[in-house]
mmCIF file of C-alpha atoms in Angstrom:
data_model
loop_
_atom_site.group_PDB
_atom_site.id
_atom_site.type_symbol
_atom_site.label_atom_id
_atom_site.label_comp_id
_atom_site.label_asym_id
_atom_site.label_seq_id
_atom_site.Cartn_x
_atom_site.Cartn_y
_atom_site.Cartn_z
ATOM 1 C CA MET O 940 41.165 20.474 8.395
ATOM 2 C CA SER O 941 42.243 22.473 11.365
ATOM 3 C CA ALA O 942 45.473 21.471 13.061
ATOM 4 C CA ARG O 943 43.655 21.566 16.408
ATOM 5 C CA SER O 944 42.130 18.117 15.837
ATOM 6 C CA SER O 945 43.778 14.814 14.997
ATOM 7 C CA ARG O 946 40.472 13.361 13.868
ATOM 8 C CA TYR O 947 37.715 14.289 11.442
ATOM 9 C CA ARG O 948 35.217 16.437 13.347
ATOM 10 C CA THR O 949 31.866 14.792 12.705
ATOM 11 C CA LEU O 950 28.290 15.619 13.666
ATOM 12 C CA LEU O 951 26.075 12.552 14.215
ATOM 13 C CA THR O 952 22.340 13.087 14.651
ATOM 14 C CA GLY O 953 19.379 10.871 15.429
ATOM 15 C CA ALA O 954 21.345 7.858 16.563
ATOM 16 C CA ASP O 955 21.970 6.398 19.973
ATOM 17 C CA PRO O 956 25.451 4.951 19.619
ATOM 18 C CA ALA O 957 26.710 2.638 22.319
ATOM 19 C CA PRO O 958 30.101 3.307 23.922
ATOM 20 C CA ALA O 959 31.498 0.557 21.714
ATOM 21 C CA ASP O 960 30.220 2.419 18.632
ATOM 22 C CA ILE O 961 31.862 5.664 19.776
ATOM 23 C CA GLU O 962 35.161 3.866 20.321
ATOM 24 C CA TRP O 963 34.812 2.188 16.930
ATOM 25 C CA LEU O 964 34.325 5.608 15.327
ATOM 26 C CA ARG O 965 37.353 7.007 17.153
ATOM 27 C CA ARG O 966 39.491 4.170 15.826
ATOM 28 C CA ARG O 967 38.412 5.278 12.374
ATOM 29 C CA ASN O 968 39.611 8.804 13.039
ATOM 30 C CA LEU O 969 36.241 10.414 13.714
ATOM 31 C CA GLU O 970 35.699 12.735 16.659
ATOM 32 C CA VAL O 971 31.928 12.533 16.994
ATOM 33 C CA ASP O 972 29.517 15.118 18.370
ATOM 34 C CA VAL O 973 26.220 13.256 18.978
ATOM 35 C CA ARG O 974 23.011 15.300 18.855
ATOM 36 C CA ARG O 975 19.309 14.455 19.074
ATOM 37 C CA TYR O 976 17.114 13.461 16.121
ATOM 38 C CA ASP O 977 14.996 16.615 15.701
ATOM 39 C CA LEU O 978 17.329 19.611 15.553
ATOM 40 C CA SER O 979 15.773 22.820 14.327
ATOM 41 C CA GLU O 980 17.314 24.641 11.386
ATOM 42 C CA ALA O 981 19.066 27.099 13.706
ATOM 43 C CA GLU O 982 20.294 24.331 16.024
ATOM 44 C CA LEU O 983 21.665 22.361 13.084
ATOM 45 C CA ALA O 984 23.431 25.460 11.740
ATOM 46 C CA ARG O 985 25.181 25.934 15.090
ATOM 47 C CA ALA O 986 26.063 22.254 15.378
ATOM 48 C CA LEU O 987 27.694 22.233 11.931
ATOM 49 C CA VAL O 988 30.147 25.017 12.734
ATOM 50 C CA GLY O 989 33.659 23.606 12.536
ATOM 51 C CA LYS O 990 32.572 20.154 11.352
ATOM 52 C CA ASP O 991 34.322 18.297 8.557
ATOM 53 C CA ALA O 992 31.622 15.650 8.161
ATOM 54 C CA TYR O 993 27.965 15.187 9.061
ATOM 55 C CA ILE O 994 26.190 11.837 9.513
ATOM 56 C CA LEU O 995 22.490 12.624 9.155
ATOM 57 C CA GLY O 996 20.496 10.064 11.102
ATOM 58 C CA GLY O 997 17.703 12.247 12.458
ATOM 59 C CA VAL O 998 14.684 13.938 10.917
ATOM 60 C CA GLU O 999 16.227 17.399 10.708
ATOM 61 C CA ARG O 1000 16.515 19.097 7.328
ATOM 62 C CA ALA O 1001 19.918 20.073 5.977
ATOM 63 C CA THR O 1002 18.614 23.222 4.288
ATOM 64 C CA ALA O 1003 20.593 25.958 2.588
ATOM 65 C CA ALA O 1004 20.269 28.067 5.742
ATOM 66 C CA ALA O 1005 21.443 25.229 7.977
ATOM 67 C CA LEU O 1006 24.465 24.670 5.731
ATOM 68 C CA SER O 1007 25.339 28.363 5.521
ATOM 69 C CA THR O 1008 27.527 28.157 8.641
ATOM 70 C CA ALA O 1009 29.282 24.933 7.602
ATOM 71 C CA ASP O 1010 32.442 26.495 6.230
ATOM 72 C CA ASP O 1011 34.545 23.379 6.882
ATOM 73 C CA LEU O 1012 31.940 20.772 5.930
ATOM 74 C CA GLU O 1013 32.907 18.541 3.020
ATOM 75 C CA VAL O 1014 30.545 15.585 3.241
ATOM 76 C CA ILE O 1015 27.017 14.777 4.404
ATOM 77 C CA ALA O 1016 26.588 11.028 4.857
ATOM 78 C CA PHE O 1017 22.934 10.020 5.137
ATOM 79 C CA LEU O 1018 22.327 7.183 7.598
ATOM 80 C CA GLY O 1019 20.078 5.226 5.236
ATOM 81 C CA VAL O 1020 18.947 5.447 1.625
ATOM 82 C CA GLY O 1021 16.166 8.011 1.167
ATOM 83 C CA TYR O 1022 18.112 11.235 1.704
ATOM 84 C CA GLN O 1023 15.952 13.387 -0.604
ATOM 85 C CA PRO O 1024 13.473 14.767 1.975
ATOM 86 C CA TYR O 1025 16.242 15.573 4.441
ATOM 87 C CA VAL O 1026 19.007 17.161 2.366
ATOM 88 C CA ASP O 1027 18.784 20.202 0.112
ATOM 89 C CA THR O 1028 21.035 18.514 -2.409
ATOM 90 C CA ALA O 1029 21.191 21.549 -4.669
ATOM 91 C CA ALA O 1030 22.394 23.709 -1.780
ATOM 92 C CA ALA O 1031 24.971 21.124 -0.756
ATOM 93 C CA THR O 1032 26.201 20.844 -4.339
ATOM 94 C CA ALA O 1033 26.493 24.621 -4.687
ATOM 95 C CA ALA O 1034 28.511 24.686 -1.461
ATOM 96 C CA GLY O 1035 30.856 21.981 -2.710
ATOM 97 C CA ILE O 1036 29.625 19.445 -0.165
ATOM 98 C CA ALA O 1037 29.422 15.789 -1.187
ATOM 99 C CA VAL O 1038 26.230 13.914 -0.251
ATOM 100 C CA THR O 1039 26.348 10.150 0.176
ATOM 101 C CA ASN O 1040 23.949 7.495 1.406
ATOM 102 C CA ALA O 1041 24.099 3.827 2.362
ATOM 103 C CA PRO O 1042 22.240 1.841 -0.301
ATOM 104 C CA GLY O 1043 21.302 -1.680 0.716
ATOM 105 C CA ALA O 1044 22.606 -1.414 4.268
ATOM 106 C CA ASN O 1045 19.174 -1.514 5.907
ATOM 107 C CA ALA O 1046 17.290 -3.380 3.176
ATOM 108 C CA ARG O 1047 16.777 -6.575 5.158
ATOM 109 C CA ALA O 1048 15.574 -4.643 8.216
ATOM 110 C CA VAL O 1049 13.053 -2.585 6.215
ATOM 111 C CA ALA O 1050 11.792 -5.667 4.370
ATOM 112 C CA GLU O 1051 11.224 -7.593 7.606
ATOM 113 C CA PHE O 1052 9.421 -4.605 9.115
ATOM 114 C CA THR O 1053 7.228 -4.373 6.021
ATOM 115 C CA ILE O 1054 6.155 -7.986 6.474
ATOM 116 C CA GLY O 1055 5.373 -7.177 10.122
ATOM 117 C CA LEU O 1056 3.170 -4.246 9.110
ATOM 118 C CA MET O 1057 1.502 -6.418 6.493
ATOM 119 C CA LEU O 1058 0.513 -9.036 9.068
ATOM 120 C CA ASP O 1059 -0.566 -6.413 11.591
ATOM 121 C CA ALA O 1060 -2.756 -4.459 9.181
ATOM 122 C CA TRP O 1061 -4.175 -7.562 7.504
ATOM 123 C CA ARG O 1062 -5.076 -9.365 10.738
ATOM 124 C CA ARG O 1063 -5.665 -6.284 12.968
ATOM 125 C CA ILE O 1064 -3.159 -7.500 15.563
ATOM 126 C CA THR O 1065 -2.512 -4.135 17.244
ATOM 127 C CA ASP O 1066 -6.203 -3.255 17.225
ATOM 128 C CA LEU O 1067 -7.224 -6.602 18.727
ATOM 129 C CA THR O 1068 -4.521 -6.330 21.391
ATOM 130 C CA ARG O 1069 -5.734 -2.868 22.412
ATOM 131 C CA GLU O 1070 -9.353 -4.045 22.551
ATOM 132 C CA THR O 1071 -8.514 -7.120 24.608
ATOM 133 C CA LYS O 1072 -6.425 -5.149 27.107
ATOM 134 C CA ALA O 1073 -9.322 -2.734 27.494
ATOM 135 C CA GLY O 1074 -11.461 -5.585 28.802
ATOM 136 C CA ARG O 1075 -13.297 -6.302 25.578
ATOM 137 C CA TRP O 1076 -13.264 -9.628 23.727
ATOM 138 C CA PRO O 1077 -14.123 -8.698 20.150
ATOM 139 C CA GLU O 1078 -15.175 -11.257 17.582
ATOM 140 C CA SER O 1079 -12.777 -11.216 14.674
ATOM 141 C CA LYS O 1080 -12.697 -13.169 11.462
ATOM 142 C CA GLY O 1081 -9.622 -12.388 9.410
ATOM 143 C CA ARG O 1082 -8.356 -13.472 6.009
ATOM 144 C CA ASN O 1083 -5.397 -15.635 5.075
ATOM 145 C CA LEU O 1084 -2.567 -14.045 3.142
ATOM 146 C CA HIS O 1085 -1.963 -17.308 1.296
ATOM 147 C CA ALA O 1086 -2.641 -17.022 -2.438
ATOM 148 C CA LYS O 1087 -3.403 -13.304 -2.189
ATOM 149 C CA THR O 1088 -1.746 -10.804 -4.524
ATOM 150 C CA LEU O 1089 0.993 -8.474 -3.331
ATOM 151 C CA GLY O 1090 1.608 -5.372 -5.411
ATOM 152 C CA ILE O 1091 5.039 -3.797 -5.000
ATOM 153 C CA VAL O 1092 5.672 -0.282 -6.267
ATOM 154 C CA GLY O 1093 9.443 0.061 -6.637
ATOM 155 C CA MET O 1094 11.210 -3.253 -7.113
ATOM 156 C CA GLY O 1095 14.630 -2.319 -5.787
ATOM 157 C CA THR O 1096 16.603 -4.211 -3.184
ATOM 158 C CA ILE O 1097 13.974 -3.832 -0.451
ATOM 159 C CA GLY O 1098 11.049 -4.579 -2.737
ATOM 160 C CA ALA O 1099 12.741 -7.739 -4.021
ATOM 161 C CA ILE O 1100 13.343 -9.043 -0.489
ATOM 162 C CA VAL O 1101 9.708 -8.346 0.453
ATOM 163 C CA ALA O 1102 8.565 -10.122 -2.722
ATOM 164 C CA ARG O 1103 10.599 -13.232 -1.945
ATOM 165 C CA MET O 1104 9.440 -13.321 1.680
ATOM 166 C CA ALA O 1105 5.801 -12.999 0.644
ATOM 167 C CA ALA O 1106 6.021 -15.567 -2.136
ATOM 168 C CA ASP O 1107 8.147 -18.125 -0.293
ATOM 169 C CA GLY O 1108 6.611 -17.627 3.141
ATOM 170 C CA PHE O 1109 2.938 -16.993 2.379
ATOM 171 C CA GLY O 1110 2.473 -18.332 -1.136
ATOM 172 C CA MET O 1111 1.492 -14.888 -2.402
ATOM 173 C CA ARG O 1112 1.479 -13.880 -6.035
ATOM 174 C CA VAL O 1113 3.474 -10.737 -6.842
ATOM 175 C CA VAL O 1114 2.845 -7.978 -9.339
ATOM 176 C CA TYR O 1115 5.198 -5.043 -9.469
ATOM 177 C CA VAL O 1116 5.842 -1.623 -10.948
ATOM 178 C CA SER O 1117 9.468 -0.873 -11.760
ATOM 179 C CA ARG O 1118 11.478 1.177 -14.217
ATOM 180 C CA THR O 1119 13.115 -2.044 -15.372
ATOM 181 C CA ALA O 1120 11.964 -5.657 -15.537
ATOM 182 C CA LYS O 1121 13.393 -8.148 -13.037
ATOM 183 C CA PRO O 1122 13.730 -11.402 -15.025
ATOM 184 C CA GLU O 1123 15.821 -13.149 -12.355
ATOM 185 C CA LEU O 1124 13.088 -12.523 -9.780
ATOM 186 C CA GLU O 1125 10.366 -13.673 -12.179
ATOM 187 C CA GLN O 1126 12.233 -16.941 -12.734
ATOM 188 C CA THR O 1127 12.242 -17.831 -9.033
ATOM 189 C CA ILE O 1128 8.860 -16.606 -7.721
ATOM 190 C CA PRO O 1129 5.427 -15.982 -9.292
ATOM 191 C CA ALA O 1130 6.016 -12.329 -10.177
ATOM 192 C CA ARG O 1131 5.188 -10.181 -13.196
ATOM 193 C CA ARG O 1132 5.719 -6.566 -14.122
ATOM 194 C CA VAL O 1133 2.590 -4.461 -14.713
ATOM 195 C CA GLU O 1134 1.486 -0.849 -14.979
ATOM 196 C CA LEU O 1135 0.366 0.961 -11.825
ATOM 197 C CA ALA O 1136 -3.342 0.901 -12.749
ATOM 198 C CA GLU O 1137 -3.293 -2.887 -13.121
ATOM 199 C CA LEU O 1138 -1.374 -3.311 -9.870
ATOM 200 C CA LEU O 1139 -3.911 -1.237 -7.940
ATOM 201 C CA ALA O 1140 -6.851 -3.145 -9.399
ATOM 202 C CA GLU O 1141 -5.385 -6.607 -8.696
ATOM 203 C CA SER O 1142 -3.517 -6.274 -5.400
ATOM 204 C CA ASP O 1143 -4.848 -7.330 -2.021
ATOM 205 C CA VAL O 1144 -1.760 -5.776 -0.422
ATOM 206 C CA ILE O 1145 -0.042 -2.713 -1.939
ATOM 207 C CA SER O 1146 3.471 -2.023 -0.653
ATOM 208 C CA LEU O 1147 5.341 1.166 -1.569
ATOM 209 C CA HIS O 1148 9.118 1.017 -1.934
ATOM 210 C CA ALA O 1149 9.707 3.715 -4.547
ATOM 211 C CA SER O 1150 12.325 6.365 -3.974
ATOM 212 C CA TYR O 1151 10.921 9.778 -3.102
ATOM 213 C CA GLY O 1152 11.453 12.565 -5.611
ATOM 214 C CA PRO O 1153 9.627 14.978 -7.932
ATOM 215 C CA GLN O 1154 8.300 12.122 -10.098
ATOM 216 C CA THR O 1155 6.988 10.076 -7.168
ATOM 217 C CA ALA O 1156 5.709 12.762 -4.778
ATOM 218 C CA ARG O 1157 2.048 11.940 -4.002
ATOM 219 C CA MET O 1158 2.035 9.319 -6.740
ATOM 220 C CA ILE O 1159 -0.815 7.638 -4.873
ATOM 221 C CA GLY O 1160 -3.612 10.188 -4.968
ATOM 222 C CA GLU O 1161 -7.369 10.352 -5.333
ATOM 223 C CA ALA O 1162 -7.528 8.674 -8.755
ATOM 224 C CA GLN O 1163 -5.206 5.855 -7.715
ATOM 225 C CA LEU O 1164 -7.017 5.190 -4.435
ATOM 226 C CA ALA O 1165 -10.353 5.142 -6.251
ATOM 227 C CA ALA O 1166 -8.991 2.293 -8.384
ATOM 228 C CA VAL O 1167 -7.793 -0.017 -5.597
ATOM 229 C CA LYS O 1168 -9.270 -3.459 -5.163
ATOM 230 C CA PRO O 1169 -11.996 -3.349 -2.478
ATOM 231 C CA GLY O 1170 -10.650 -4.550 0.862
ATOM 232 C CA ALA O 1171 -6.989 -3.969 -0.031
ATOM 233 C CA ILE O 1172 -4.459 -2.639 2.455
ATOM 234 C CA LEU O 1173 -1.727 -0.093 1.751
ATOM 235 C CA LEU O 1174 1.774 -0.270 3.245
ATOM 236 C CA ASN O 1175 4.321 2.537 3.015
ATOM 237 C CA THR O 1176 7.784 2.035 4.504
ATOM 238 C CA SER O 1177 9.356 4.489 2.070
ATOM 239 C CA GLU O 1178 8.313 8.138 2.481
ATOM 240 C CA ALA O 1179 4.960 9.477 3.659
ATOM 241 C CA GLU O 1180 4.769 11.971 0.807
ATOM 242 C CA LEU O 1181 4.416 9.182 -1.755
ATOM 243 C CA VAL O 1182 0.734 9.207 -0.744
ATOM 244 C CA ASP O 1183 -1.623 12.194 -0.754
ATOM 245 C CA PRO O 1184 -2.981 12.270 2.822
ATOM 246 C CA ALA O 1185 -6.463 13.719 2.156
ATOM 247 C CA PRO O 1186 -7.612 11.023 -0.309
ATOM 248 C CA LEU O 1187 -5.904 8.394 1.866
ATOM 249 C CA ARG O 1188 -8.097 9.393 4.796
ATOM 250 C CA ALA O 1189 -11.183 9.404 2.581
ATOM 251 C CA ALA O 1190 -10.373 5.927 1.225
ATOM 252 C CA LEU O 1191 -9.992 4.572 4.755
ATOM 253 C CA LEU O 1192 -13.206 6.186 5.981
ATOM 254 C CA ASP O 1193 -15.369 4.937 3.121
ATOM 255 C CA GLY O 1194 -13.843 1.464 3.163
ATOM 256 C CA ARG O 1195 -12.178 1.458 -0.243
ATOM 257 C CA LEU O 1196 -9.022 0.609 1.717
ATOM 258 C CA ALA O 1197 -9.458 -1.817 4.591
ATOM 259 C CA ALA O 1198 -6.367 -0.457 6.337
ATOM 260 C CA ALA O 1199 -3.129 1.452 5.829
ATOM 261 C CA ALA O 1200 0.182 1.251 7.652
ATOM 262 C CA MET O 1201 3.125 3.581 7.291
ATOM 263 C CA ASP O 1202 6.538 4.016 8.851
ATOM 264 C CA GLY O 1203 6.985 7.729 9.364
ATOM 265 C CA TYR O 1204 4.443 10.527 9.023
ATOM 266 C CA TYR O 1205 3.825 13.773 7.164
ATOM 267 C CA VAL O 1206 4.566 15.808 10.293
ATOM 268 C CA VAL O 1207 7.603 14.979 12.455
ATOM 269 C CA PRO O 1208 7.299 14.404 15.330
ATOM 270 C CA ALA O 1209 3.792 13.113 14.633
ATOM 271 C CA PRO O 1210 1.000 15.119 16.275
ATOM 272 C CA SER O 1211 -1.602 13.684 18.621
ATOM 273 C CA ALA O 1212 -4.999 12.668 17.293
ATOM 274 C CA GLN O 1213 -6.472 15.932 18.575
ATOM 275 C CA ASP O 1214 -3.801 18.099 16.948
ATOM 276 C CA ASP O 1215 -3.389 16.344 13.597
ATOM 277 C CA PRO O 1216 -4.591 18.662 10.813
ATOM 278 C CA LEU O 1217 -4.616 15.716 8.386
ATOM 279 C CA GLY O 1218 -7.021 13.663 10.485
ATOM 280 C CA LEU O 1219 -5.205 10.372 9.997
ATOM 281 C CA MET O 1220 -3.968 10.060 13.559
ATOM 282 C CA ALA O 1221 -7.572 10.124 14.791
ATOM 283 C CA LEU O 1222 -8.423 6.956 12.858
ATOM 284 C CA GLY O 1223 -8.515 3.768 14.902
ATOM 285 C CA ASP O 1224 -5.831 1.092 14.828
ATOM 286 C CA ASN O 1225 -8.130 -1.113 12.778
ATOM 287 C CA ARG O 1226 -7.761 1.373 9.926
ATOM 288 C CA PHE O 1227 -4.490 3.248 10.330
ATOM 289 C CA LEU O 1228 -1.173 2.157 11.814
ATOM 290 C CA VAL O 1229 1.872 4.415 12.037
ATOM 291 C CA THR O 1230 5.375 3.866 13.407
ATOM 292 C CA PRO O 1231 8.158 6.422 14.020
ATOM 293 C CA HIS O 1232 10.424 5.812 11.015
ATOM 294 C CA ALA O 1233 11.682 2.629 12.686
ATOM 295 C CA ALA O 1234 11.708 0.140 9.801
ATOM 296 C CA GLY O 1235 15.431 0.327 9.134
ATOM 297 C CA ALA O 1236 16.499 0.564 12.761
ATOM 298 C CA THR O 1237 18.079 -2.678 13.906
ATOM 299 C CA GLU O 1238 21.430 -3.312 15.562
ATOM 300 C CA GLU O 1239 22.679 -4.986 12.412
ATOM 301 C CA SER O 1240 21.459 -2.329 9.999
ATOM 302 C CA PHE O 1241 22.752 0.524 12.167
ATOM 303 C CA ARG O 1242 26.288 -0.829 12.077
ATOM 304 C CA ALA O 1243 26.038 -1.583 8.349
ATOM 305 C CA MET O 1244 24.805 1.945 7.572
ATOM 306 C CA LEU O 1245 27.355 3.518 9.886
ATOM 307 C CA THR O 1246 30.134 1.505 8.266
ATOM 308 C CA ALA O 1247 29.082 2.711 4.829
ATOM 309 C CA ASN O 1248 28.927 6.313 6.065
ATOM 310 C CA VAL O 1249 32.355 6.126 7.693
ATOM 311 C CA GLU O 1250 33.866 4.649 4.538
ATOM 312 C CA SER O 1251 32.315 7.455 2.481
ATOM 313 C CA ILE O 1252 33.573 10.139 4.864
ATOM 314 C CA GLY O 1253 37.101 8.743 4.759
ATOM 315 C CA ASN O 1254 37.046 8.447 0.979
ATOM 316 C CA ILE O 1255 35.749 11.987 0.419
ATOM 317 C CA LEU O 1256 38.053 13.636 2.950
ATOM 318 C CA GLU O 1257 41.117 11.747 1.769
ATOM 319 C CA THR O 1258 40.590 11.389 -1.993
ATOM 320 C CA GLY O 1259 37.491 13.371 -2.960
ATOM 321 C CA GLU O 1260 35.928 10.251 -4.480
ATOM 322 C CA ASP O 1261 33.366 7.709 -3.262
ATOM 323 C CA PRO O 1262 31.017 5.382 -5.173
ATOM 324 C CA ARG O 1263 28.068 6.353 -2.958
ATOM 325 C CA VAL O 1264 28.120 10.061 -3.899
ATOM 326 C CA VAL O 1265 24.652 11.098 -5.111
ATOM 327 C CA ASN O 1266 25.588 14.631 -6.257
ATOM 328 C CA PRO O 1267 28.702 14.341 -8.423
ATOM 329 C CA GLY O 1268 28.308 17.988 -9.401
ATOM 330 C CA PHE O 1269 29.640 18.998 -5.979
ATOM 331 C CA ARG O 1270 33.164 18.674 -7.383
ATOM 332 C CA GLU O 1271 32.627 21.742 -9.581
ATOM 333 C CA HIS O 1272 32.100 23.871 -6.466
ATOM 334 C CA ALA O 1273 34.387 22.155 -3.963
ATOM 335 C CA ARG O 1274 36.789 24.311 -2.008
ATOM 336 C CA TRP O 1275 39.595 21.866 -2.711
ATOM 337 C CA SER O 1276 41.117 19.927 -5.568
ATOM 338 C CA PRO O 1277 42.285 16.288 -5.545
ATOM 339 C CA ALA O 1278 45.873 17.483 -5.659
ATOM 340 C CA ARG O 1279 45.331 19.195 -2.306
ATOM 341 C CA ARG O 1280 43.770 16.209 -0.590
ATOM 342 C CA ARG O 1281 44.976 15.698 2.933
ATOM 343 C CA PRO O 1282 46.762 12.450 3.765
ATOM 344 C CA PRO O 1283 44.844 9.789 5.695
ATOM 345 C CA ARG O 1284 44.649 10.403 9.434
ATOM 346 C CA ARG O 1285 46.793 8.467 11.823
#
């Protein structure tokens, strides 16, 4: 840490902190440089010069090239959970930079948003609103969610909250795919663990909450979409790349899927309908809904995620240890040792 600053020099992207948030960060010894959500690789590289910490809240990618200028950087704190598409973790590890995230901090927000997308896609709320405002009065006969089957892929914290909301609020049955069984959940709501093929065949609503990674990239492809229950809808509030876009479009066009809704898109910022090479943006709101990675963005979740990030930054810069570190191998390449840790800032 340079003697020129009495606080940890921190880059914050993609957030719109209120003055009270900035003051709160200052009281926690962070001098924050706030930047927009979509920095290019070159812009991020320039912004990281001289920074001790980086709170990644935008859609920029912390690539090896972007990190090449970050000679003072010791920690990247991801403002959320799914850091994998946004951080070249191997490059950060090789540079001795700790990567942390904020597990659970936005779980309630994402779960509530998922239920909102479920209702919208199932009952065509956005589509009917657009039609009515255009001067048309379309006939519409929907379907109740009560007693329908919800299939959850990835029964972590968010998936479990969605399952309870659906079961308790709508009387839905739940089937789920998970690396481990959830006996406590199964004791309190009608839920059972199944294989993916059975989930796809049984579910009226399929909701994706799996973490993105090499094993889950495009896990929903042509074969999986061919096996879905006719008239089902697909929700994805995790990462767009869990679903192969070409067969998704085909399934929506031929009616195998009644609708799909996703938070975030394959291209960021999302292109217009005319410019989308994937063709999904050209589909009507009765078939395809998309929101700008907004599921986890609430006042409450922002402060919870920011709090977790600030705690991680303080822990890493002062002790070199934090329970939210996702790349423990960074310690083998760090430019410091615990014995040289700086004292806490005053």
